[in-house]
Coordinates of C-alpha atoms in Angstrom, one line a residue:
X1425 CA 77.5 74.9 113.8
X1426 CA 79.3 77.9 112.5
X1427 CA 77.9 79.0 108.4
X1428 CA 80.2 77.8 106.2
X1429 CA 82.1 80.3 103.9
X1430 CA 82.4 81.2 100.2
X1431 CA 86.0 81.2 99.5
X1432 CA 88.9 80.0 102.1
X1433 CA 92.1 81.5 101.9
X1434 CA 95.4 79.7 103.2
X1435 CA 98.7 81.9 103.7
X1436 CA 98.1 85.3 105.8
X1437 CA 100.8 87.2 105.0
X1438 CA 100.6 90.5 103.7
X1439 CA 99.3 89.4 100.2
X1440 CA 96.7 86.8 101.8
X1441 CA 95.7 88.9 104.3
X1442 CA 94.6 91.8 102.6
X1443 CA 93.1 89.8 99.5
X1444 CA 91.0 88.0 102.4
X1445 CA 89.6 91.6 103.2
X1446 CA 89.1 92.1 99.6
X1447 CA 86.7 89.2 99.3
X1448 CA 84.8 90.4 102.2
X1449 CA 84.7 93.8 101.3
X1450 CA 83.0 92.7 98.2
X1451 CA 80.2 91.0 100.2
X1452 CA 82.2 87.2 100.8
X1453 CA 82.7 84.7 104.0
X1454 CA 86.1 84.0 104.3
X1455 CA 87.9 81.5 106.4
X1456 CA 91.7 81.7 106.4
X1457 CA 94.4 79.2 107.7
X1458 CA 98.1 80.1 108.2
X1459 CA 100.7 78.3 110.3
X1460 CA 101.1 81.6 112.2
X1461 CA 98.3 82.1 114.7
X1462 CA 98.7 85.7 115.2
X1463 CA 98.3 85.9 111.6
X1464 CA 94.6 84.8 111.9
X1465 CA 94.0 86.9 114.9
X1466 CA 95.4 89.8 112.9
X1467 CA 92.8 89.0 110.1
X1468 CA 90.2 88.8 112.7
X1469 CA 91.1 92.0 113.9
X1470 CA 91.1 93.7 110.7
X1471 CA 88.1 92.0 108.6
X1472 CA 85.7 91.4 112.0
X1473 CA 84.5 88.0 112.8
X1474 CA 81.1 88.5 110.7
X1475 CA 82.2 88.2 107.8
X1476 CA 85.8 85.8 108.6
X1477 CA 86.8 82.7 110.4
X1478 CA 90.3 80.9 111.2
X1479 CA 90.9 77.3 111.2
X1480 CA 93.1 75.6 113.5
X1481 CA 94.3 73.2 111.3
X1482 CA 93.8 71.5 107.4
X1483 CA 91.1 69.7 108.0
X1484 CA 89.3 72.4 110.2
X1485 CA 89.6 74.7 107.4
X1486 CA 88.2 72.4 104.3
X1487 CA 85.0 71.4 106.7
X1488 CA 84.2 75.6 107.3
X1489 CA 84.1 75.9 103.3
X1490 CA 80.7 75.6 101.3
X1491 CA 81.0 72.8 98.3
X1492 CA 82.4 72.6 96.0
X1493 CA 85.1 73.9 97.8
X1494 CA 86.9 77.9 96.2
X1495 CA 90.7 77.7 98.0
X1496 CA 92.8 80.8 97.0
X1497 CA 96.9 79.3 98.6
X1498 CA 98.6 82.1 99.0
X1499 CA 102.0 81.1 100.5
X1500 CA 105.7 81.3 99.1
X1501 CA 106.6 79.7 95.7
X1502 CA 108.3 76.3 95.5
X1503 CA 108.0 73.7 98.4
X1504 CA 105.4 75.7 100.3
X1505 CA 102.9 75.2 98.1
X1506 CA 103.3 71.5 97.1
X1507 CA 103.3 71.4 101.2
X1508 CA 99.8 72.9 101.2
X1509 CA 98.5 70.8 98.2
X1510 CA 100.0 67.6 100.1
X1511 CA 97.9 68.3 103.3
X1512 CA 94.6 69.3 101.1
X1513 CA 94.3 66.0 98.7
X1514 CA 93.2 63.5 100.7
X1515 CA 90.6 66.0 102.5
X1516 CA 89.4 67.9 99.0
X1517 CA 85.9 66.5 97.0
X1518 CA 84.9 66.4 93.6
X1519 CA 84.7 69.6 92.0
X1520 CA 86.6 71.3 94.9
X1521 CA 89.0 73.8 93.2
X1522 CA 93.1 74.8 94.5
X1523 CA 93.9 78.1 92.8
X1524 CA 97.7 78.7 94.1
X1525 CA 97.8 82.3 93.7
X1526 CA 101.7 83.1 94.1
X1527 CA 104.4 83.9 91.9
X1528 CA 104.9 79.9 91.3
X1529 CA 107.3 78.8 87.7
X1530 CA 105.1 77.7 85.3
X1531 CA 106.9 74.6 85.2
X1532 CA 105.9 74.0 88.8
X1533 CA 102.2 74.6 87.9
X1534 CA 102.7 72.1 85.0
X1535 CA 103.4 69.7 87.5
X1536 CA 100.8 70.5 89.7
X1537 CA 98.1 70.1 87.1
X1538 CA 99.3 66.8 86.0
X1539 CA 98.9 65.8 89.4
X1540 CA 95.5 67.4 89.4
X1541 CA 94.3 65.4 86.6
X1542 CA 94.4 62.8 88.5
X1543 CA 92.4 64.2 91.7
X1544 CA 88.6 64.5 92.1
X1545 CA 89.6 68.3 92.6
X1546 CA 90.5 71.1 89.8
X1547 CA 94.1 73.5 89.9
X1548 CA 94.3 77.2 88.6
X1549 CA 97.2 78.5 88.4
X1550 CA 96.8 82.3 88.9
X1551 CA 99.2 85.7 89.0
X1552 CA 98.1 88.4 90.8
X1553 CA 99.8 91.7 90.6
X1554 CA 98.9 95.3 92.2
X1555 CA 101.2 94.5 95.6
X1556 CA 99.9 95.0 98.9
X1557 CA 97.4 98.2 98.0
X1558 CA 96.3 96.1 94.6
X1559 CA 95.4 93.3 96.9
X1560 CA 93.1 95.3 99.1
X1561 CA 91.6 97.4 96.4
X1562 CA 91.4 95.4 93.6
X1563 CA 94.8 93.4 91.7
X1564 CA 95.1 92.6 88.4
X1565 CA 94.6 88.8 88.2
X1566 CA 95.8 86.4 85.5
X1567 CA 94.0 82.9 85.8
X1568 CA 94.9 79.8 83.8
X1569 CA 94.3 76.0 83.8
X1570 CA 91.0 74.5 84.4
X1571 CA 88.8 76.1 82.3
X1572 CA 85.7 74.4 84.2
X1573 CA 87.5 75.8 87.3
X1574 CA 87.6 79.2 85.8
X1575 CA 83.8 79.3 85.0
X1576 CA 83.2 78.8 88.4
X1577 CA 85.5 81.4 89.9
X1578 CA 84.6 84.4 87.7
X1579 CA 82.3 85.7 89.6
X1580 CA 83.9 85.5 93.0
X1581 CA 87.0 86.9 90.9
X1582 CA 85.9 89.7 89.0
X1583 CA 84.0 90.9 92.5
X1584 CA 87.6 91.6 94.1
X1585 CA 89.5 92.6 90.3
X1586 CA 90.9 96.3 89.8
X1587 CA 87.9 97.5 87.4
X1588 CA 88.9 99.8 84.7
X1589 CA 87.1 101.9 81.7
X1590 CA 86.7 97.9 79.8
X1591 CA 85.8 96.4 83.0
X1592 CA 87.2 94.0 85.6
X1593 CA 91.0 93.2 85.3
X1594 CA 90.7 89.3 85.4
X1595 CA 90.6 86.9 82.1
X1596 CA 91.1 83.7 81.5
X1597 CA 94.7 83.2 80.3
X1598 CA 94.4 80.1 78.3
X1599 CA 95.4 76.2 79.7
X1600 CA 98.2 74.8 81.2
X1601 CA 100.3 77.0 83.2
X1602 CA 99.3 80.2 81.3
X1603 CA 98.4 82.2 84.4
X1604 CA 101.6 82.1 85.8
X1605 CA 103.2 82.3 82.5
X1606 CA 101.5 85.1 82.0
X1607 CA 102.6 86.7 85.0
X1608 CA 106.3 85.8 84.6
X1609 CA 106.2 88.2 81.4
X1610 CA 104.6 90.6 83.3
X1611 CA 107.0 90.7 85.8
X1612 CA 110.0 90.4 83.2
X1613 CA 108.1 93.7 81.7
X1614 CA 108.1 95.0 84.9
X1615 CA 112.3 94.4 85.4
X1616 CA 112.2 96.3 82.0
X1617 CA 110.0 99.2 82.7
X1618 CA 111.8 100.2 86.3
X1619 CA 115.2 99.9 84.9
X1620 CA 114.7 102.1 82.2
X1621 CA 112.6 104.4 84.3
X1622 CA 115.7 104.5 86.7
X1623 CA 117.9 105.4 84.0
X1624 CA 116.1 108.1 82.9
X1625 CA 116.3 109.2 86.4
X1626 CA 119.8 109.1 87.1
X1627 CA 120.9 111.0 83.4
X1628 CA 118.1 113.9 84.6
X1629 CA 120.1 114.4 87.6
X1630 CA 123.7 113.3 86.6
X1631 CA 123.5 113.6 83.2
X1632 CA 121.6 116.8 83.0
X1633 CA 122.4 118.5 86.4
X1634 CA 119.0 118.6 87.2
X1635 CA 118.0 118.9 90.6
X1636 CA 115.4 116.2 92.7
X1637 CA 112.8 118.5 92.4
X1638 CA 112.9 119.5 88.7
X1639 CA 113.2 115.9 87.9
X1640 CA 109.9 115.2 89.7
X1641 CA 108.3 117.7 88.1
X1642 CA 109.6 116.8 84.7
X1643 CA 107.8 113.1 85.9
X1644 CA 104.7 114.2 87.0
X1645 CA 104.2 116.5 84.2
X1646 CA 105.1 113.1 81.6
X1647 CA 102.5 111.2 84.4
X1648 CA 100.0 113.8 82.5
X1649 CA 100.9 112.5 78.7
X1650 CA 101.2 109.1 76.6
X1651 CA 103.7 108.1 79.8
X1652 CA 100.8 107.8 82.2
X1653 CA 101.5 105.2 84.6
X1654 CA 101.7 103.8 87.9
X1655 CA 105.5 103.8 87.8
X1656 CA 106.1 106.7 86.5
X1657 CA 103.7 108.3 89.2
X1658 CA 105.3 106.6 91.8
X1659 CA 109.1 107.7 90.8
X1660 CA 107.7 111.5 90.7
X1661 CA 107.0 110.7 94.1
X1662 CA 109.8 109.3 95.3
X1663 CA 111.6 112.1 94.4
X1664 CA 110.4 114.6 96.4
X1665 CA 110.2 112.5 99.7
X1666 CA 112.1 113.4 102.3
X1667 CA 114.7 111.2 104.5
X1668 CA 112.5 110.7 108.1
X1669 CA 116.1 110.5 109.6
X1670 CA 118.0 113.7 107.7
X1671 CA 116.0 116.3 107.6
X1672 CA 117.0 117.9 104.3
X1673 CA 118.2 115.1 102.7
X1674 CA 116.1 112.9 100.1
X1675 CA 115.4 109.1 101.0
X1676 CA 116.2 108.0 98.0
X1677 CA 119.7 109.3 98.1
X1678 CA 120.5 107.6 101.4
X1679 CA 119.3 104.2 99.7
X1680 CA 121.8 101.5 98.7
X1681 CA 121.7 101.5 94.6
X1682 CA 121.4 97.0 95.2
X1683 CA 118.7 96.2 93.9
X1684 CA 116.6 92.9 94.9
X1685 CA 115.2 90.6 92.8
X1686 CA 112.5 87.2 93.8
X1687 CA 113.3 85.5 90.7
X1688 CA 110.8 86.1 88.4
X1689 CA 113.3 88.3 86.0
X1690 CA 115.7 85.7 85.8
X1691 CA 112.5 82.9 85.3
X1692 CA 111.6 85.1 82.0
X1693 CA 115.2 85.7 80.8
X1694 CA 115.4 82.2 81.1
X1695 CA 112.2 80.8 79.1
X1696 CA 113.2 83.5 76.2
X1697 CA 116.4 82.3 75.4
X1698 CA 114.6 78.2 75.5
X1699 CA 112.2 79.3 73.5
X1700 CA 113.9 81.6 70.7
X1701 CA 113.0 85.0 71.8
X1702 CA 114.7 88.1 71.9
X1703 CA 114.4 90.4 74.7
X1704 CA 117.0 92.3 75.3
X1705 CA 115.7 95.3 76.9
X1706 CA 114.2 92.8 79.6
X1707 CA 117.4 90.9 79.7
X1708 CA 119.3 93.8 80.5
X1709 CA 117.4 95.0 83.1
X1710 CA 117.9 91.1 85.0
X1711 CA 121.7 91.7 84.3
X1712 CA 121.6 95.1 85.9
X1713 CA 120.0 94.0 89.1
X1714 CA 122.8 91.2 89.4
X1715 CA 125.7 94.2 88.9
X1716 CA 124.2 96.2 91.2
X1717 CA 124.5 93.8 94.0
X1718 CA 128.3 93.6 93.2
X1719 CA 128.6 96.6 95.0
X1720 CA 131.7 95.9 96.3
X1721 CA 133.3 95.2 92.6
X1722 CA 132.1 98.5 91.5
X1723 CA 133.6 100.5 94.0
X1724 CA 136.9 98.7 93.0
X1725 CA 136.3 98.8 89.5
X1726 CA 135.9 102.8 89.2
X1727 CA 139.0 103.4 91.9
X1728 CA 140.8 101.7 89.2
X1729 CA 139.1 103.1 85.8
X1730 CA 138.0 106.5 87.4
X1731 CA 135.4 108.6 86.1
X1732 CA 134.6 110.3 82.1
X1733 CA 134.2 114.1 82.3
X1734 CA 132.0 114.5 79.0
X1735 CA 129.0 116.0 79.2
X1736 CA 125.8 115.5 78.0
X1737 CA 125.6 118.7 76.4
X1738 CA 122.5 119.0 73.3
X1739 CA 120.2 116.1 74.9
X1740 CA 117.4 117.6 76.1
X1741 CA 114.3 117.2 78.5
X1742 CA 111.9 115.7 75.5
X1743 CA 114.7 113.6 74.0
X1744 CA 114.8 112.0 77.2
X1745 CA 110.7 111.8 77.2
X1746 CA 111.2 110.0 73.9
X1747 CA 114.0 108.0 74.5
X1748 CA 112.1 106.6 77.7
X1749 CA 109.0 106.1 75.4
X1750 CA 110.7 104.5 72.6
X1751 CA 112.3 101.6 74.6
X1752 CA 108.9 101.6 76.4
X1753 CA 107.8 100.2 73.1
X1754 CA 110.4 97.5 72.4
X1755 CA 110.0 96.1 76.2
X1756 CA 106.4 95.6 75.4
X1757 CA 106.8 94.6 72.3
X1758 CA 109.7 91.9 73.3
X1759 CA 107.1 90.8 76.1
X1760 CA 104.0 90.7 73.8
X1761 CA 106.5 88.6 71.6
X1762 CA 106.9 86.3 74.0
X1763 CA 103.9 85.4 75.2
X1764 CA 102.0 85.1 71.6
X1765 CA 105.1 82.3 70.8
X1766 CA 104.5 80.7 74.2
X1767 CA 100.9 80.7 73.3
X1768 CA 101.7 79.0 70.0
X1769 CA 104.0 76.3 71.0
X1770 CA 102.5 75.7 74.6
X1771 CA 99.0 75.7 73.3
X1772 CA 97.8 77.9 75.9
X1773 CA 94.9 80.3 73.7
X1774 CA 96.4 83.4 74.9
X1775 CA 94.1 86.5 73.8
X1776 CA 96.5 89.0 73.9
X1777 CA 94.3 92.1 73.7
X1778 CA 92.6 90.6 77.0
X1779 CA 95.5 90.5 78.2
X1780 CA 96.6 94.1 77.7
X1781 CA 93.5 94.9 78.8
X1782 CA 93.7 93.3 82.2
X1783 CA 96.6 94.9 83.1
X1784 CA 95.1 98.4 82.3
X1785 CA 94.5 98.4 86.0
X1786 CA 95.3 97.0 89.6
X1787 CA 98.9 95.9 88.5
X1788 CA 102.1 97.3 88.5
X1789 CA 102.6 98.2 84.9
X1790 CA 99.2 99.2 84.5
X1791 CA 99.7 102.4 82.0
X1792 CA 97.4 104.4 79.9
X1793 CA 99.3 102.9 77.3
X1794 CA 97.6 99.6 77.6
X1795 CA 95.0 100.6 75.9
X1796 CA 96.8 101.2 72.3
X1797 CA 98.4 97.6 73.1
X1798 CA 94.6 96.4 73.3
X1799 CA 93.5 98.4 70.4
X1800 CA 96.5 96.8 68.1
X1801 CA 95.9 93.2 69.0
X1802 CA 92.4 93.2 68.6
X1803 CA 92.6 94.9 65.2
X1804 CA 95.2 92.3 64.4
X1805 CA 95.6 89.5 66.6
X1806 CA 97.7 87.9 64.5
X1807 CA 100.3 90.9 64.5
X1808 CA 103.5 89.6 64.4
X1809 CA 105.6 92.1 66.4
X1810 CA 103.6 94.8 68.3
X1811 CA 106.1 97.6 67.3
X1812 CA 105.6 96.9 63.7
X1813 CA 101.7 98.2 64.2
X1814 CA 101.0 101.3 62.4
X1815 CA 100.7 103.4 65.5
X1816 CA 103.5 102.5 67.4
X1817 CA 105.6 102.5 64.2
X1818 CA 104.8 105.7 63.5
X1819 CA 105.6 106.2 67.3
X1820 CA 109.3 104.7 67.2
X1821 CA 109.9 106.6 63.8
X1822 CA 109.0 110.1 65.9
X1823 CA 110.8 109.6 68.7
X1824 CA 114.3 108.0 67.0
X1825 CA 116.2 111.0 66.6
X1826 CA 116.0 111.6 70.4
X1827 CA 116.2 108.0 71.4
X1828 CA 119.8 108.1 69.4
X1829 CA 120.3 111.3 70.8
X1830 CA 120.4 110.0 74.5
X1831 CA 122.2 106.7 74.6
X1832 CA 125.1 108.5 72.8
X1833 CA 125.3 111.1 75.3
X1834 CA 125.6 108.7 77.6
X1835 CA 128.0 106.8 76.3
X1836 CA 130.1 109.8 76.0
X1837 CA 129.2 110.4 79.9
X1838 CA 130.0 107.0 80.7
X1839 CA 126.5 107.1 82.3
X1840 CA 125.5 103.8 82.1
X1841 CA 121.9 102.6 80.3
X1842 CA 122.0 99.0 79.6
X1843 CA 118.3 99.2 78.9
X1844 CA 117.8 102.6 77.1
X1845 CA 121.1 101.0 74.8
X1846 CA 119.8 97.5 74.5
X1847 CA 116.7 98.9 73.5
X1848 CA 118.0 100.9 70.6
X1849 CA 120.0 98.2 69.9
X1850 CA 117.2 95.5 69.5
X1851 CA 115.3 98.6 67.3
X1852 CA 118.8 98.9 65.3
X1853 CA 118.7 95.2 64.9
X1854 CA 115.1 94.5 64.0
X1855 CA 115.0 97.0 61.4
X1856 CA 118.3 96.3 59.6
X1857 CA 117.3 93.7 56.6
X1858 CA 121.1 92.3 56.3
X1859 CA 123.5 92.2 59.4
X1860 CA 126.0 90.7 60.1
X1861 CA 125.1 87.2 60.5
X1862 CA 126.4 86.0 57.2
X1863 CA 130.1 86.3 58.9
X1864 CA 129.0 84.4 62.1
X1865 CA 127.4 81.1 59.5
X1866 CA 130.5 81.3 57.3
X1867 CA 132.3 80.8 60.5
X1868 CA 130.2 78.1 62.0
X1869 CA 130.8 76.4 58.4
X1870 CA 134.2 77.0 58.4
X1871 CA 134.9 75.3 61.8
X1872 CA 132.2 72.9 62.1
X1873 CA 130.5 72.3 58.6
X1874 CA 127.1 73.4 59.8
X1875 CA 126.3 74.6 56.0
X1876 CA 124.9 77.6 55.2
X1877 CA 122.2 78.8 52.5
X1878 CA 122.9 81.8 50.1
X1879 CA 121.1 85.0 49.0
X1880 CA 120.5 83.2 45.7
X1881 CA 119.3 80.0 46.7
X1882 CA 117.6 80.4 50.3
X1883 CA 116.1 77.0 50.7
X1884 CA 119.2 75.1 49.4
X1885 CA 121.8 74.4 52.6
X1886 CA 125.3 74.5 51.3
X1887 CA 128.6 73.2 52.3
X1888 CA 132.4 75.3 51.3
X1889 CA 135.0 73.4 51.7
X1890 CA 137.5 76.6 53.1
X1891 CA 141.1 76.9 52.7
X1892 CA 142.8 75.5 55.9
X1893 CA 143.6 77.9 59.3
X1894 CA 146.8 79.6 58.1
X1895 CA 147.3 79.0 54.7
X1896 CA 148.0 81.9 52.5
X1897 CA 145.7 83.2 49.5

């Protein structure tokens, strides 16, 4: 009779796999299932067969567990996963628990936990972020559903979690779907932080003639400041790495500007505009992905159009630094914005300072920054926009002259920034106490009576009848 395990992971791909290892690194049995058998033999392999197991099949799999029964899925969003649930229902116990650990829509997990509710066993939905390395070392983890479920997983959790200076980076998210929810923002922060992180990049070297080298310099000396972060680290790297196949020639250069994306952009772009919030910078960043696979277009498009030959004379290295640091700010803060509304409306007790905190570590935006986003919402946690704190306003008021400096000299380049721009813009915007939407409500009363409600008398809708399309004053 083999010993039963502690947690069972199904799905061995390169995220399962190595999160497998992390559990038994940290001192778990794990038995693992995937429809792959070299899969299992490669965890075998790596983890020893001490410490791990592999089942042959669903039921094998649930019998090697201990009860109640921990299952981390770890398989492709979508079908796959209701696949696996469908094969573990009629074999699962009371108090077993499913924790679907993928990039699933929240929507889905809504599903799933309806279905749950009916079950003798518990759902969690949960993000994990840190990528392959994260989910060997320790990922950032973002748990929500079952809060009976979550009680019980903590410690198995928090064993494998990134740790940083305010201590494991895994917290309950709140009910529902809030782990994945959670996790959607994340990665729409993500889309957000790389695209204007590329930009920057590209107006070093194109904008500012700066070599590959100086440019990763200029990054690893901001990897040093209030720009600390994996990201930023990484892109320092990047730039100095060297084409295995050109000697000579950077990598980086010989790669296809079309970017990929899994959905999870798109997913938040999506949820924002159903629920009311802005994000631009976030939204911009989806939009550029989808141009750069129209490669094809833009190769056309300049042929025809050609090239500007401004400059980018006056902007300098730190207007660049604060122009990067600015928008930083509003993606964060359009993020932040979004998940405290989800929160409200979905009911899901979000702490948002938790989860700042959580992703100070083991995920891919993890940034010394973090830890002012933590200090702001637990000093207020009812702060209405995060860029309206003291200490970031003060930031954004710093760094505006530079920020403005650097998307016009782009636009003068033609260089284009849709995220340093929609940035500004959504700055411009928030802090503009009358626009222009008076003209789009007249119109909307004009052509379709929708009233309107003036300065005078705010809470009073009002109907004009206006003089008819074409007649003269």
């Amino acid at each position: 009779m083999h010993k039963l395990s502690d947690v069972g992971v199904i799905g061995l791909g390169v995220m399962g796999h190595n999160l497998a290892r992390n559990f038994v690194s940290r001192g778990n049995t794990v038995v693992g299932f995937d429809l792959s058998s070299e899969a299992g033999q490669r965890l075998l392999a790596a983890a020893g067969p001490d410490k791990t197991s592999v089942a042959a099949n669903a039921n094998d799999f649930v019998t090697r567990l201990e009860r109640p029964r921990r299952i981390l899925v770890m398989v492709n969003a979508g079908r796959p996963v209701d696949a696996v649930l469908d094969s573990l229902d009629p074999l699962l116990e009371q108090g077993d628990i499913i924790v679907d650990g993928g990039n699933s829509l929240y929507t889905d997990t809504d599903r799933r936990n309806e279905r749950a509710r009916a079950r003798p066993w518990r759902f969690v939905g949960m993000g994990v972020s840190g990528g392959a390395d994260g989910a060997l070392r320790g990922p950032s983890m973002m748990p929500g559903g079952d809060i009976e479920a979550w009680t019980r997983l903590q410690p198995v959790l928090e064993s494998i979690a990134a740790m940083s200076d305010s201590g494991p980076c895994v917290t309950y998210c709140g009910t529902g779907s809030a782990g994945h929810y959670v996790k959607m923002v994340h990665n729409g922060i993500e889309y957000g932080d790389m695209q204007l992180i590329a930009e920057t990049v590209t107006l070093l070297r194109n904008g500012l003639g700066l070599p590959a080298g100086k440019a990763a310099d200029i990054f690893s000396e901001w990897n040093e400041g209030e720009l600390d972060s994996f990201l930023i680290g990484i892109t320092a790297n990047i730039l100095r790495t060297q084409d295995p196949e050109q000697p000579g020639q950077l990598l980086v250069d010989q790669i296809l500007d079309e970017a990929g994306q899994k959905g999870t952009g798109r997913w938040t772009d999506v949820a924002a505009t159903e629920m009311g919030v802005a994000i631009p910078t976030i939204g911009a960043a989806v939009d550029a992905r989808v141009m750069s696979a129209q490669r094809d277009l833009r190769v056309r498009a300049e042929q025809i159009f050609g090239r500007p030959e401004a400059s980018m004379d006056g902007v300098t290295v730190d207007a660049l630094r604060d122009a990067l640091y600015a928008s930083k700010i509003a993606s964060y803060t359009q993020g932040f914005s979004m998940l405290a509304r989800a929160s409200e409306e979905r009911e899901y007790g979000t702490d948002l300072a938790e989860i700042a905190r959580i992703w100070t570590a083991g995920c891919i935006i993890r940034a010394r920054f973090l830890d002012r986003v933590r200090a702001a919402f637990r000093c207020d946690p009812a702060l209405p926009l995060l860029a309206l704190s003291d200490e970031f306003a003060a930031d954004l008021k710093g760094r505006l002259p530079g920020w403005r400096a650097v998307v016009a000299g782009a636009v003068r380049a033609g260089i284009a920034v849709p995220g340093l721009a929609a940035s500004l813009q959504w700055f411009d915007t928030l802090s503009t106490a009358r626009g222009s939407a008076n003209i789009i409500q007249a119109q909307r009363d004009y052509f379709g009576s929708h009233t309107y409600r003036r300065r005078d008398r705010p809470q009073e809708p009002v109907h004009t009848e206006w003089p008819a399309f074409g007649q003269e004053f």
